[in-house]
Amino acid sequence: MSGQRELGNFLQTRRAQLRPEDVGLPDYGDRRRVPGLRREELALLAGVSSSYYTRLEQGQSVGASPEVLDAISRALRLDEAEQRHLHDLANSAKRRTVVRRPPAEHADAATFNLLTAFGDVPALVSGRRGDVLAWNRMGHALFASHIDPAGPAEPGDRPNLARLVFLDPHTRALYADWPSKARAVVENLRMTAGRHPDDTLLTSLVGELTMRSPEFAAMWADHRVSPCDSATYEMHHPLVGSLTVTQQSLRPPQDEERHIVLAIAEPDSPSQAALHLLSRATAPSARLERPAPGPAR
């Protein structure tokens, strides 16, 4: 991914989403060739020259200072996550990209112990690109009971959360509001791409999803970014029916590459009862005690 091109595309999409009246500029009713603010209007709001801002959008200037980036952020009315993403893109545009294959990710013994300690709370460990590095029994049962539970143990063939959401019909059917979940996945992946433009595996993943999913391609082109730290979803599980959980993302200190995703239901709610039922139904002893199917009639 070209840092300069990604920086320019991000600025253009954000500028196109602002109208003069949104930022206190007069709108004389003149017909605009493109939606949103003109470059010279955005430059005026940010306190930079129109020619400089134009070069920045076109990838011809990569030396913007943090102060200039902050001024542009304010002019574009970016939130904290979007402002951080802008700085990440600008920093990646400055440095020479060294293409290298990133090392394989893994979950250490302490993380596996932590997953076990969560007990009946569904939990999984996600890597930089959304690869599932590990999950506990309930994490597998809730999020991907239709695939091999040993999948995360194979670095070259691990389940990937973005692939599951966009390409797997079972995962798509799991979410009552699938578009909301899909947008959260894309917006989080966009932030990761801004921090790691030289990650060849991430570039390959984005390319694959863009080719195979028109919905992903449309959402990716929107350039929206947001950290997916906490969100509530209604899920339709094939074994226990409807339940509502809050998916909470926890990051270990000083580690932005991996995070632990927990699915938490309200105490004493029908959703918590559904999780208890799922735990009993998928417990090793429960699977062993299930009677064998009778002869066909």
Short mmCIF file of C-alpha atoms in Angstrom, two decimals, residues 7 11 52 56 64-76 78 83 86-91 94:
data_model
loop_
_atom_site.label_atom_id
_atom_site.label_comp_id
_atom_site.label_asym_id
_atom_site.label_seq_id
_atom_site.Cartn_x
_atom_site.Cartn_y
_atom_site.Cartn_z
CA LEU A 7 -2.85 9.76 2.63
CA LEU A 11 -7.94 13.51 2.81
CA TYR A 52 0.49 23.24 -0.35
CA LEU A 56 -0.41 17.04 0.02
CA ALA A 64 3.81 17.87 6.76
CA SER A 65 4.62 18.70 10.37
CA PRO A 66 2.51 17.38 13.27
CA GLU A 67 1.20 20.92 13.78
CA VAL A 68 0.01 21.17 10.18
CA LEU A 69 -1.60 17.74 10.40
CA ASP A 70 -3.39 18.78 13.58
CA ALA A 71 -4.67 21.92 11.87
CA ILE A 72 -5.95 19.88 8.94
CA SER A 73 -7.56 17.44 11.39
CA ARG A 74 -9.44 20.28 13.04
CA ALA A 75 -10.53 21.66 9.67
CA LEU A 76 -11.82 18.24 8.65
CA LEU A 78 -11.72 14.42 12.57
CA GLN A 83 -6.63 12.14 13.67
CA LEU A 86 -3.96 10.77 9.57
CA HIS A 87 -0.67 11.00 11.47
CA ASP A 88 0.03 7.30 10.80
CA LEU A 89 -0.55 7.78 7.08
CA ALA A 90 1.64 10.88 6.96
CA ASN A 91 4.45 9.10 8.82
CA LYS A 94 7.62 9.97 4.76
#
